[in-house]
Amino acid sequence: MVDTAPADDVDSLNRDLNQELLRHRELTREGGGREAVEKQHAKGKLTARERIERLLDPGSFQEVAPYVEERRPKGPHIPGDAAVVGLGRIDGRKVAVAAQDFTVIGGSFSEAQAQKVCEVMDLATGSGVPFIALNDSVGARIQEGVRSLAGYSELFWRNTQASGVIPQISLMLGPCAGGSVYSPGLTDFVIMTEGISHMFITGPEVIREVTGEDVDLETLGGARNHAAVSGVAHFVAADEEDAFATTRKLLSYLPSNNTERPPRIGTQDDPDRADATLDVLVPPDGSEPYDMREAITSIFDRESFFEVHAAFAPNAIVGFVRLNGAPTGVVANQPDHLAGVLDIDASDKIARFVRFCDAFNIPLVTFVDCPGFMPGMEQEHGGIIRHGAKILYAYAEATVPKVCVVTRKAYGGAYIAMSSKYVRTDMVYAWPTAEIAVMGAEGAVNILYRKRLAQSDHPEEAREQLISDFHEQFGSPYAAAASGHVDDVILPSETRAKLVAVFDFLQDKQASPLPKKHGNIPL
Ligand code: HXC
């Protein structure tokens, strides 16, 4: 016969254990303590838990590993250390989330933090759900030495393994110094929050010590400069709420992983809607600018254009739209800025976006009005050959359905690179204003007829005539259409209906790339 404790004793023991759990749980929720939380709020920042609550659907957060703490015998042993991680939902869809807790030693990256973040990353990658990082950290925990560096390395390794498998989004919600910037740098999208977020490898003090230069944090690594100058940030949010709203909106265009299609929604917008204003949008005079955004917002579903990297290389446009409810990637030259020329930054912007869309089964539409690649010593020495080649590579590699619309200039390398038939674009349309040529008329005449013009008695008249002849030959899309280099010439107002119809045909496109380990995109 087995002795058993009286029922009342068991009940009381259970109650004690449960009380102990609740006390432990309470401790994990305190982070760095009340004073540190007040300091965080005084800086205009939310705490890690407040952020998770505001980002996710109410009540959906399932915390993981809340008890993990510092390993050093004399370490701070704060339950949960400097991160809150777990699983949850956004608009009903599953996500994994890791929020750094600045109230615990400045959110410094420790071995314990690495263990927690890596655990949810493994869950996210294994289950095919997007990973969202809420970053707010001073960098590697200096007191831990190589262990914090090893922790970072584990995170970077996982970011790389997950790349192209699940979407990874980084929200920057505080200072992100040293190693803290490389995980965001490896993810697909970086959202910086104005005023409170700063990204830098070396801070102002180190810079002063090494170079003697005095720099302030905002100029060095603030949201505006990373969005417009370095291109590190894809989005700038006005505040934390805006950063969460941007994240939710971005996710609405993305599949949860690379085996899914992006989520299609119902739309009231007529697939055959024809906007007559498009027929007069493009000025026939090639030197006159116009705003390509007007074409994009008119052709795709109403209110669906969500621009990415808007402040960086504004001579190119990339973003997400919906076409008859289906998420689609849009790439375009912007004649309103630098005549839509392709330079180093525009090349990086376009290539990276095309590769993201291809990895996540998002079809692509490209609008072309481009005089070519940017001439000049600065661009040549900056590696325009290496960077421009990325566009060619990205389009040639992409196997998602691809459609191109030439609205005006498609000159030279820009014609080839910007989703021409030769990078295996499925359908190339041209508007009546399209000009497809090796280069612009003036440049061509200068090169081809230099000697003849030098010997002419009336060089200006001769030049005008030659330019006009060149325009006649290449100033319309019919020569390219006659030789099959474009598939059809369409009215601008017909574009929406054409795109809806053609993507319907292409949606089950099959592709069989050659077997290889991976290609070697010119970086
Ligand atoms: C441990 C750190 C720390 C660090 C700061 N703290 N940096 N603890 N390791 N790297 C502590 C501070 O002592 C402070 O503790 C708390 O974190 C908050 O820091 P504050 O300076 O009070 O915050 P704030 O005024 O907001 O300034 C934030 C900051 C500044 C601008 C980021 O802390 C700073 O410049 N820190 C150094 C950043 C840096 O150089 N990191 C690189 C580490 S090397 P108390 O107890 O006072 O609250 C690295 C290499 C990895 O990351 C490479 C991988 C590829």
Coordinates of C-alpha atoms and ligand atoms in Angstrom, one line a residue:
M1 CA 0.0 0.0 0.0
V2 CA 1.4 3.5 -1.0
D3 CA 1.2 6.3 1.6
T4 CA -0.5 9.4 0.1
A5 CA -0.7 12.9 1.6
P6 CA -4.1 14.0 2.8
A7 CA -6.1 15.8 0.1
D8 CA -5.9 19.1 2.0
D9 CA -2.1 19.0 2.1
V10 CA -1.9 18.3 -1.6
D11 CA -4.2 21.2 -2.3
S12 CA -2.2 23.5 -0.2
L13 CA 1.1 22.4 -1.7
N14 CA -0.3 23.0 -5.2
R15 CA -1.5 26.4 -4.1
D16 CA 2.0 27.3 -2.9
L17 CA 3.6 26.1 -6.1
N18 CA 1.2 28.0 -8.2
Q19 CA 1.8 31.1 -6.0
E20 CA 5.5 30.7 -6.5
L21 CA 5.0 30.5 -10.3
L22 CA 3.0 33.7 -10.2
R23 CA 5.7 35.4 -8.2
H24 CA 8.3 34.2 -10.6
R25 CA 6.2 35.4 -13.5
E26 CA 5.8 38.8 -11.9
L27 CA 9.6 39.1 -11.6
T28 CA 10.1 38.3 -15.3
R29 CA 7.8 41.2 -16.2
E30 CA 9.7 43.8 -14.2
G31 CA 12.6 44.1 -16.6
G32 CA 15.2 46.5 -15.3
G33 CA 12.9 47.9 -12.6
R34 CA 10.6 50.9 -12.1
E35 CA 13.4 53.5 -12.2
A36 CA 14.7 52.1 -15.5
V37 CA 11.2 52.0 -17.0
E38 CA 10.7 55.6 -16.0
K39 CA 14.0 56.6 -17.7
Q40 CA 12.8 54.7 -20.8
H41 CA 9.5 56.6 -20.9
A42 CA 11.3 59.9 -20.2
K43 CA 13.3 59.3 -23.4
G44 CA 10.0 59.0 -25.3
K45 CA 10.3 55.2 -25.7
L46 CA 7.9 52.4 -24.8
T47 CA 9.2 49.3 -23.0
A48 CA 9.7 46.0 -24.8
R49 CA 6.4 44.5 -23.4
E50 CA 4.4 47.7 -24.3
R51 CA 5.8 47.5 -27.8
I52 CA 4.8 43.9 -28.2
E53 CA 1.3 44.6 -26.9
R54 CA 0.8 47.4 -29.4
L55 CA 2.2 45.6 -32.4
L56 CA 0.3 42.3 -32.0
D57 CA -3.4 41.4 -32.1
P58 CA -4.7 41.8 -28.5
G59 CA -4.1 38.8 -26.3
S60 CA -2.2 36.8 -29.0
F61 CA 1.3 37.0 -27.5
Q62 CA 2.7 33.6 -26.3
E63 CA 6.0 34.3 -24.5
V64 CA 8.9 32.0 -24.8
A65 CA 11.8 31.5 -22.4
P66 CA 10.9 34.3 -19.9
Y67 CA 13.3 32.9 -17.2
V68 CA 16.5 32.8 -19.2
E69 CA 19.1 34.9 -17.4
E70 CA 22.8 36.0 -17.4
R71 CA 25.3 33.1 -17.0
R72 CA 28.2 35.0 -15.3
P73 CA 28.4 34.1 -11.6
K74 CA 28.4 37.8 -10.7
G75 CA 26.1 38.8 -13.5
P76 CA 22.9 40.7 -12.9
H77 CA 20.6 37.6 -13.0
I78 CA 17.6 39.5 -14.2
P79 CA 14.9 36.9 -15.2
G80 CA 14.4 37.3 -19.0
D81 CA 17.6 39.3 -19.3
A82 CA 17.5 42.0 -22.0
A83 CA 14.8 40.6 -24.3
V84 CA 11.2 39.6 -24.5
V85 CA 10.5 37.0 -27.2
G86 CA 7.6 34.9 -28.4
L87 CA 4.9 34.1 -30.9
G88 CA 1.8 36.0 -31.7
R89 CA -0.5 37.2 -34.5
I90 CA -0.9 40.3 -36.7
D91 CA -4.3 40.6 -38.4
G92 CA -4.8 36.9 -37.5
R93 CA -1.6 35.8 -39.2
K94 CA 1.2 34.1 -37.2
V95 CA 4.4 36.0 -36.5
A96 CA 7.5 35.5 -34.3
V97 CA 8.7 38.6 -32.4
A98 CA 11.8 39.5 -30.4
A99 CA 11.9 42.8 -28.5
Q100 CA 15.1 44.1 -26.8
D101 CA 14.6 45.5 -23.3
F102 CA 16.6 48.7 -23.0
T103 CA 15.8 48.8 -19.2
V104 CA 18.1 45.9 -18.7
I105 CA 21.7 47.1 -19.2
G106 CA 20.7 49.1 -22.2
G107 CA 19.3 46.1 -24.0
S108 CA 23.0 45.0 -24.4
F109 CA 23.3 41.8 -26.4
S110 CA 24.3 38.9 -24.1
E111 CA 24.6 35.2 -24.5
A112 CA 21.3 34.8 -22.7
Q113 CA 19.6 37.3 -25.1
A114 CA 21.1 35.4 -28.0
Q115 CA 19.7 32.1 -26.8
K116 CA 16.2 33.6 -26.5
V117 CA 16.2 35.4 -29.9
C118 CA 17.7 32.4 -31.6
E119 CA 15.0 30.1 -30.2
V120 CA 12.1 32.2 -31.7
M121 CA 14.0 32.6 -34.9
D122 CA 14.3 28.8 -35.2
L123 CA 10.6 28.5 -34.4
A124 CA 9.8 31.1 -37.1
T125 CA 12.0 29.6 -39.8
G126 CA 10.9 26.0 -39.0
S127 CA 7.2 27.0 -39.0
G128 CA 7.4 29.4 -41.9
V129 CA 6.2 32.6 -40.1
P130 CA 7.7 36.1 -40.5
F131 CA 10.2 37.2 -37.9
I132 CA 9.9 40.8 -36.5
A133 CA 12.8 42.3 -34.4
L134 CA 12.1 45.3 -32.2
N135 CA 15.5 46.7 -31.7
D136 CA 16.7 49.0 -28.9
S137 CA 20.2 48.2 -27.8
V138 CA 23.6 49.6 -26.9
G139 CA 25.4 46.7 -28.7
A140 CA 27.4 43.8 -27.5
R141 CA 27.4 43.4 -23.6
I142 CA 31.0 44.4 -23.1
Q143 CA 31.3 42.6 -19.7
E144 CA 30.6 39.2 -21.4
G145 CA 33.5 39.4 -23.9
V146 CA 33.6 36.8 -26.6
R147 CA 30.3 35.2 -25.3
S148 CA 28.2 38.2 -26.5
L149 CA 30.1 38.2 -29.8
A150 CA 29.4 34.5 -30.2
G151 CA 25.7 35.2 -29.4
Y152 CA 25.6 37.9 -32.2
S153 CA 27.2 35.4 -34.6
E154 CA 24.5 32.9 -33.9
L155 CA 21.9 35.5 -34.7
F156 CA 23.6 36.6 -37.9
W157 CA 23.9 33.0 -39.0
R158 CA 20.1 32.5 -38.4
N159 CA 19.2 35.8 -40.3
T160 CA 21.2 34.4 -43.2
Q161 CA 19.7 31.0 -43.1
A162 CA 16.2 32.5 -42.9
S163 CA 16.8 34.9 -45.7
G164 CA 14.5 34.0 -48.6
V165 CA 12.6 31.5 -46.5
I166 CA 10.6 33.9 -44.2
P167 CA 10.2 37.7 -44.4
Q168 CA 12.4 39.4 -41.7
I169 CA 11.5 42.9 -40.6
S170 CA 13.6 45.1 -38.2
L171 CA 12.0 48.0 -36.3
M172 CA 14.5 50.4 -35.0
L173 CA 13.2 51.9 -31.7
G174 CA 16.3 53.2 -29.9
P175 CA 20.0 53.5 -30.3
C176 CA 21.3 50.5 -32.2
A177 CA 25.1 50.5 -31.8
G178 CA 27.9 48.3 -32.9
G179 CA 26.8 44.7 -33.5
S180 CA 23.1 45.7 -33.1
V181 CA 23.0 47.0 -36.6
Y182 CA 24.2 43.9 -38.5
S183 CA 21.1 41.8 -37.8
P184 CA 18.8 44.5 -39.2
G185 CA 21.3 44.9 -42.0
L186 CA 20.8 41.3 -42.9
T187 CA 16.9 41.4 -42.7
D188 CA 14.6 42.3 -45.6
F189 CA 13.2 45.6 -44.3
V190 CA 14.4 48.2 -41.8
I191 CA 11.9 50.6 -40.3
M192 CA 13.5 53.5 -38.5
T193 CA 11.6 55.7 -36.0
E194 CA 12.3 59.4 -36.2
G195 CA 13.9 61.1 -33.2
I196 CA 14.4 58.0 -31.1
S197 CA 16.4 55.6 -33.4
H198 CA 20.0 55.8 -34.4
M199 CA 22.0 53.2 -36.2
F200 CA 25.8 53.2 -36.3
I201 CA 28.8 50.9 -36.2
T202 CA 31.0 53.3 -34.2
G203 CA 29.6 56.1 -32.0
P204 CA 30.5 59.8 -31.8
E205 CA 33.1 59.2 -29.1
V206 CA 35.0 56.6 -31.1
I207 CA 34.8 58.7 -34.2
R208 CA 36.2 61.7 -32.3
E209 CA 39.1 59.6 -30.9
V210 CA 40.0 58.0 -34.3
T211 CA 39.4 60.8 -36.7
G212 CA 39.1 64.0 -34.6
E213 CA 35.7 64.6 -36.2
D214 CA 32.8 65.9 -34.1
V215 CA 29.5 64.4 -35.1
D216 CA 26.1 64.4 -33.5
L217 CA 24.1 61.2 -33.2
E218 CA 21.2 62.4 -35.4
T219 CA 23.4 63.4 -38.4
L220 CA 25.5 60.2 -37.9
G221 CA 22.8 57.6 -37.8
G222 CA 19.3 59.2 -37.6
A223 CA 16.3 57.9 -39.5
R224 CA 16.3 60.6 -42.2
N225 CA 19.9 60.1 -43.2
H226 CA 19.6 56.3 -43.3
A227 CA 16.5 56.6 -45.4
A228 CA 17.8 59.2 -47.9
V229 CA 21.6 58.9 -47.9
S230 CA 22.8 55.4 -46.9
G231 CA 19.7 53.5 -47.9
V232 CA 19.9 51.4 -44.8
A233 CA 16.4 52.3 -43.8
H234 CA 13.5 51.3 -46.1
F235 CA 10.8 53.2 -44.1
V236 CA 10.8 56.2 -41.7
A237 CA 8.1 56.1 -39.1
A238 CA 7.0 59.3 -37.3
D239 CA 6.8 57.5 -34.0
E240 CA 6.5 54.0 -32.5
E241 CA 2.8 53.6 -33.3
D242 CA 3.5 54.6 -36.9
A243 CA 6.4 52.0 -37.0
F244 CA 3.9 49.3 -35.8
A245 CA 1.3 50.4 -38.4
T246 CA 3.9 50.3 -41.1
T247 CA 4.9 46.8 -40.1
R248 CA 1.3 45.6 -40.2
K249 CA 0.8 47.2 -43.6
L250 CA 4.0 45.7 -45.0
L251 CA 3.0 42.2 -43.8
S252 CA -0.4 42.5 -45.6
Y253 CA 1.5 42.3 -48.9
L254 CA 3.7 39.4 -48.0
P255 CA 3.3 35.7 -47.8
S256 CA 4.3 34.1 -44.5
N257 CA 7.1 32.1 -46.2
N258 CA 8.6 31.3 -49.6
T259 CA 6.2 28.3 -50.2
E260 CA 3.1 30.5 -50.1
R261 CA 1.6 33.0 -52.5
P262 CA 1.1 36.5 -51.1
P263 CA -2.4 37.0 -49.6
R264 CA -5.0 38.1 -52.2
I265 CA -7.8 40.2 -51.0
G266 CA -11.2 41.1 -52.4
T267 CA -11.5 44.4 -54.2
Q268 CA -14.3 46.7 -55.4
D269 CA -12.0 48.2 -58.1
D270 CA -13.1 47.3 -61.6
P271 CA -10.3 45.2 -63.3
D272 CA -11.2 46.9 -66.6
R273 CA -11.2 50.5 -65.2
A274 CA -9.7 52.7 -67.9
D275 CA -8.3 56.1 -66.8
A276 CA -8.3 58.5 -69.8
T277 CA -6.0 60.9 -68.0
L278 CA -3.2 58.3 -68.5
D279 CA -3.5 58.8 -72.3
V280 CA -2.1 62.4 -71.9
L281 CA 0.3 61.8 -68.9
V282 CA 3.5 61.4 -70.8
P283 CA 4.8 64.6 -72.5
P284 CA 5.9 63.7 -76.1
D285 CA 8.9 66.0 -75.6
G286 CA 11.4 63.6 -74.0
S287 CA 13.0 66.4 -71.9
E288 CA 9.8 67.2 -70.1
P289 CA 9.4 65.5 -66.7
Y290 CA 6.2 63.8 -65.3
D291 CA 5.5 61.9 -62.2
M292 CA 5.5 58.1 -62.7
R293 CA 3.7 57.7 -59.4
E294 CA 0.6 59.0 -61.2
A295 CA 0.7 56.1 -63.6
I296 CA 1.2 53.6 -60.7
T297 CA -1.6 55.0 -58.6
S298 CA -4.0 55.1 -61.5
I299 CA -3.3 51.6 -62.9
F300 CA -3.3 49.5 -59.8
D301 CA -6.1 49.0 -57.2
R302 CA -7.1 52.3 -55.6
E303 CA -5.1 53.2 -52.5
S304 CA -2.9 50.1 -52.8
F305 CA 0.5 51.7 -53.6
F306 CA 2.9 51.2 -50.7
E307 CA 6.2 52.7 -51.6
V308 CA 9.4 51.2 -50.3
H309 CA 12.7 53.1 -50.0
A310 CA 10.9 56.3 -51.0
A311 CA 13.6 58.7 -49.9
F312 CA 16.5 56.8 -51.3
A313 CA 17.5 57.1 -55.0
P314 CA 14.2 58.9 -55.9
N315 CA 15.2 58.5 -59.6
A316 CA 13.8 55.0 -59.2
I317 CA 10.5 53.9 -57.6
V318 CA 9.9 50.5 -55.9
G319 CA 7.0 49.3 -53.9
F320 CA 4.0 47.0 -53.4
V321 CA 0.6 47.4 -55.1
R322 CA -2.4 45.2 -55.5
L323 CA -3.7 44.3 -58.9
N324 CA -7.3 43.0 -58.8
G325 CA -6.5 42.2 -55.2
A326 CA -3.3 40.3 -55.7
P327 CA 0.0 41.7 -54.2
T328 CA 2.4 42.7 -56.9
G329 CA 5.8 44.4 -56.9
V330 CA 6.2 47.5 -58.9
V331 CA 9.5 48.9 -60.2
A332 CA 9.8 52.1 -62.2
N333 CA 12.1 54.9 -63.4
Q334 CA 11.0 58.3 -62.1
P335 CA 11.3 60.9 -64.9
D336 CA 10.6 63.6 -62.3
H337 CA 14.0 63.1 -60.7
L338 CA 17.3 63.2 -62.7
A339 CA 15.2 62.2 -65.8
G340 CA 14.8 58.7 -64.3
V341 CA 18.5 57.9 -64.9
L342 CA 20.0 54.7 -63.4
D343 CA 22.8 55.4 -61.0
I344 CA 24.6 53.4 -58.3
D345 CA 22.0 53.8 -55.6
A346 CA 19.0 53.3 -57.9
S347 CA 20.7 50.0 -59.1
D348 CA 21.0 48.7 -55.6
K349 CA 17.5 49.8 -54.7
I350 CA 15.9 48.1 -57.7
A351 CA 18.0 44.9 -57.6
R352 CA 17.3 44.2 -53.9
F353 CA 13.6 44.8 -54.4
V354 CA 13.4 42.5 -57.4
R355 CA 15.2 39.7 -55.5
F356 CA 12.9 40.1 -52.5
C357 CA 9.8 39.8 -54.7
D358 CA 11.3 36.8 -56.6
A359 CA 12.1 35.0 -53.3
F360 CA 8.6 35.5 -52.0
N361 CA 6.5 34.7 -55.2
I362 CA 5.4 38.3 -55.7
P363 CA 5.0 39.0 -59.5
L364 CA 6.7 42.1 -60.9
V365 CA 5.6 45.0 -63.1
T366 CA 8.2 47.4 -64.4
F367 CA 7.6 50.8 -65.9
V368 CA 10.4 52.1 -68.1
D369 CA 11.3 55.7 -68.9
C370 CA 15.0 55.8 -68.7
P371 CA 17.8 57.6 -70.6
G372 CA 20.4 55.1 -69.5
F373 CA 23.0 54.7 -66.9
M374 CA 24.4 57.9 -65.2
P375 CA 27.6 59.1 -66.9
G376 CA 30.5 60.7 -65.0
M377 CA 33.7 60.0 -63.2
E378 CA 32.1 59.7 -59.8
Q379 CA 29.7 57.0 -61.0
E380 CA 32.4 55.1 -62.9
H381 CA 34.8 55.2 -60.0
G382 CA 32.0 54.3 -57.6
G383 CA 31.5 51.1 -59.5
I384 CA 28.4 51.8 -61.7
I385 CA 29.4 48.7 -63.8
R386 CA 29.3 46.5 -60.7
H387 CA 26.2 48.0 -59.3
G388 CA 24.3 48.4 -62.6
A389 CA 25.0 44.7 -63.3
K390 CA 22.9 43.9 -60.2
I391 CA 19.8 45.0 -62.0
L392 CA 20.5 42.8 -65.0
Y393 CA 21.3 39.9 -62.7
A394 CA 18.3 40.3 -60.5
Y395 CA 15.8 40.5 -63.4
A396 CA 17.5 37.6 -65.3
E397 CA 17.4 35.5 -62.2
A398 CA 13.8 36.3 -61.2
T399 CA 11.4 33.5 -62.2
V400 CA 8.2 35.1 -60.9
P401 CA 5.7 36.4 -63.6
K402 CA 7.3 39.6 -65.0
V403 CA 5.6 42.2 -67.2
C404 CA 7.2 45.4 -68.5
V405 CA 5.6 48.6 -69.8
V406 CA 7.8 51.1 -71.7
T407 CA 6.2 54.5 -71.3
R408 CA 8.8 56.6 -73.0
K409 CA 12.6 56.3 -73.2
A410 CA 14.2 52.9 -73.1
Y411 CA 17.7 53.5 -74.2
G412 CA 20.7 51.3 -74.3
G413 CA 21.6 49.2 -71.3
A414 CA 18.7 50.6 -69.4
Y415 CA 16.3 49.0 -72.1
I416 CA 18.0 45.6 -71.6
A417 CA 18.3 45.8 -67.8
M418 CA 14.9 47.2 -67.0
S419 CA 12.9 44.0 -67.6
S420 CA 13.3 43.6 -71.4
K421 CA 12.4 40.4 -73.1
Y422 CA 16.0 39.3 -73.0
V423 CA 16.0 39.0 -69.2
R424 CA 13.0 36.7 -69.8
T425 CA 10.3 39.1 -69.1
D426 CA 7.0 37.3 -70.0
M427 CA 5.3 40.3 -71.7
V428 CA 6.7 43.7 -72.8
Y429 CA 4.2 46.4 -73.7
A430 CA 4.9 49.8 -75.1
W431 CA 2.8 53.0 -74.9
P432 CA 2.6 55.0 -78.1
T433 CA 5.1 57.5 -76.6
A434 CA 7.8 54.8 -76.3
E435 CA 11.2 55.4 -77.8
I436 CA 13.5 52.3 -77.9
A437 CA 17.0 53.1 -79.1
V438 CA 20.6 52.6 -78.3
M439 CA 20.8 56.2 -77.1
G440 CA 19.0 59.5 -77.4
A441 CA 18.8 61.2 -80.8
E442 CA 21.2 64.1 -80.0
G443 CA 23.9 61.8 -78.6
A444 CA 23.5 59.4 -81.5
V445 CA 23.8 62.1 -84.2
N446 CA 26.9 63.6 -82.5
I447 CA 28.7 60.2 -82.6
L448 CA 27.6 59.0 -86.0
Y449 CA 27.8 62.2 -88.0
R450 CA 30.6 64.1 -86.2
K451 CA 32.9 64.3 -89.4
R452 CA 30.0 65.0 -91.7
L453 CA 28.7 67.9 -89.5
A454 CA 32.2 69.3 -89.1
Q455 CA 32.5 69.5 -92.9
S456 CA 29.0 70.8 -93.5
D457 CA 28.4 74.4 -94.6
H458 CA 25.3 74.5 -92.4
P459 CA 26.1 72.3 -89.5
E460 CA 23.1 73.4 -87.3
E461 CA 20.6 72.7 -90.0
A462 CA 22.2 69.4 -90.9
R463 CA 22.2 68.4 -87.3
E464 CA 18.5 69.2 -86.9
Q465 CA 17.6 67.2 -89.9
L466 CA 19.6 64.2 -88.7
I467 CA 18.0 64.4 -85.3
S468 CA 14.6 64.5 -86.9
D469 CA 15.4 61.5 -89.1
F470 CA 16.6 59.6 -86.0
H471 CA 13.4 60.4 -84.2
E472 CA 11.4 59.2 -87.1
Q473 CA 13.2 55.9 -87.0
F474 CA 13.3 55.3 -83.2
G475 CA 10.9 57.9 -81.8
S476 CA 8.0 55.4 -81.7
P477 CA 7.6 51.8 -80.6
Y478 CA 6.6 50.4 -84.0
A479 CA 10.1 49.5 -85.2
A480 CA 10.6 47.5 -81.9
A481 CA 7.1 46.0 -82.2
A482 CA 7.7 45.1 -85.9
S483 CA 10.7 43.0 -85.0
G484 CA 9.0 41.4 -81.9
H485 CA 11.2 43.2 -79.4
V486 CA 8.0 44.5 -77.7
D487 CA 4.9 42.3 -77.6
D488 CA 2.3 44.9 -78.1
V489 CA 1.7 48.6 -78.3
I490 CA -1.2 49.6 -76.0
L491 CA -3.1 52.7 -75.0
P492 CA -2.0 53.9 -71.6
S493 CA -5.6 53.7 -70.5
E494 CA -5.7 50.0 -71.4
T495 CA -2.8 49.1 -69.2
R496 CA -4.8 48.1 -66.1
A497 CA -7.0 45.7 -68.0
K498 CA -4.0 44.2 -69.9
L499 CA -2.1 43.6 -66.7
V500 CA -5.0 42.0 -65.0
A501 CA -5.5 39.7 -67.9
V502 CA -1.9 38.8 -68.5
F503 CA -1.1 38.0 -64.8
D504 CA -4.2 35.8 -64.7
F505 CA -2.6 33.7 -67.5
L506 CA 0.9 33.8 -65.9
Q507 CA -0.1 33.0 -62.3
D508 CA 0.9 29.3 -62.6
K509 CA 4.1 30.0 -64.4
Q510 CA 6.7 27.2 -64.1
A511 CA 10.4 27.8 -64.0
S512 CA 13.3 25.4 -64.1
P513 CA 16.5 27.3 -63.3
L514 CA 19.8 25.4 -63.9
P515 CA 20.9 23.4 -60.8
K516 CA 23.6 25.3 -58.9
K517 CA 24.7 26.0 -55.3
H518 CA 24.0 29.7 -55.8
G519 CA 24.8 32.3 -58.3
N520 CA 27.4 35.1 -57.7
I521 CA 25.5 38.4 -58.0
P522 CA 28.0 41.3 -58.4
L523 CA 27.9 42.8 -55.0
Ligands
HXC1 C1 27.1 46.9 -21.6 C2 26.4 49.1 -21.8 C3 27.0 49.2 -23.1 C4 27.6 48.0 -23.6 C5 26.1 51.1 -22.6 N1 25.9 50.3 -21.6 N2 26.8 50.4 -23.6 N3 26.5 48.0 -21.1 N4 27.7 46.9 -22.8 N5 28.1 48.0 -24.8 C6 25.1 50.6 -20.4 C7 25.3 51.9 -19.8 O1 26.4 51.9 -18.9 C8 24.0 52.2 -19.1 O2 24.0 51.4 -17.9 C9 23.0 51.5 -20.0 O3 23.7 50.6 -20.8 C10 22.3 52.5 -20.9 O4 23.3 53.3 -21.5 P1 23.2 54.9 -21.6 O5 24.5 55.3 -22.1 O6 22.8 55.4 -20.3 O7 22.1 55.1 -22.6 P2 21.9 56.3 -23.6 O8 22.2 57.6 -22.9 O9 20.6 56.2 -24.2 O10 23.0 56.2 -24.7 C11 23.0 55.1 -25.6 C12 24.3 55.0 -26.4 C13 25.5 54.9 -25.4 C14 24.4 56.2 -27.3 C15 24.2 53.7 -27.3 O11 25.2 54.0 -24.4 C16 26.8 54.4 -26.1 O12 27.4 55.1 -26.9 N6 27.1 53.1 -25.8 C17 28.2 52.5 -26.4 C18 27.8 51.8 -27.7 C19 28.8 51.0 -28.4 O13 29.9 51.5 -28.7 N7 28.5 49.7 -28.5 C20 29.4 48.9 -29.3 C21 29.7 47.7 -28.4 S1 30.8 46.7 -29.4 P3 23.3 52.0 -16.5 O14 23.6 50.9 -15.5 O15 23.9 53.3 -16.3 O16 21.8 52.1 -16.9 C22 29.8 45.7 -30.5 C23 30.6 44.9 -31.4 C24 29.8 43.8 -31.9 O17 28.7 45.8 -30.4 C25 30.3 43.4 -33.3 C26 29.5 42.3 -33.9 C27 29.7 42.3 -35.4

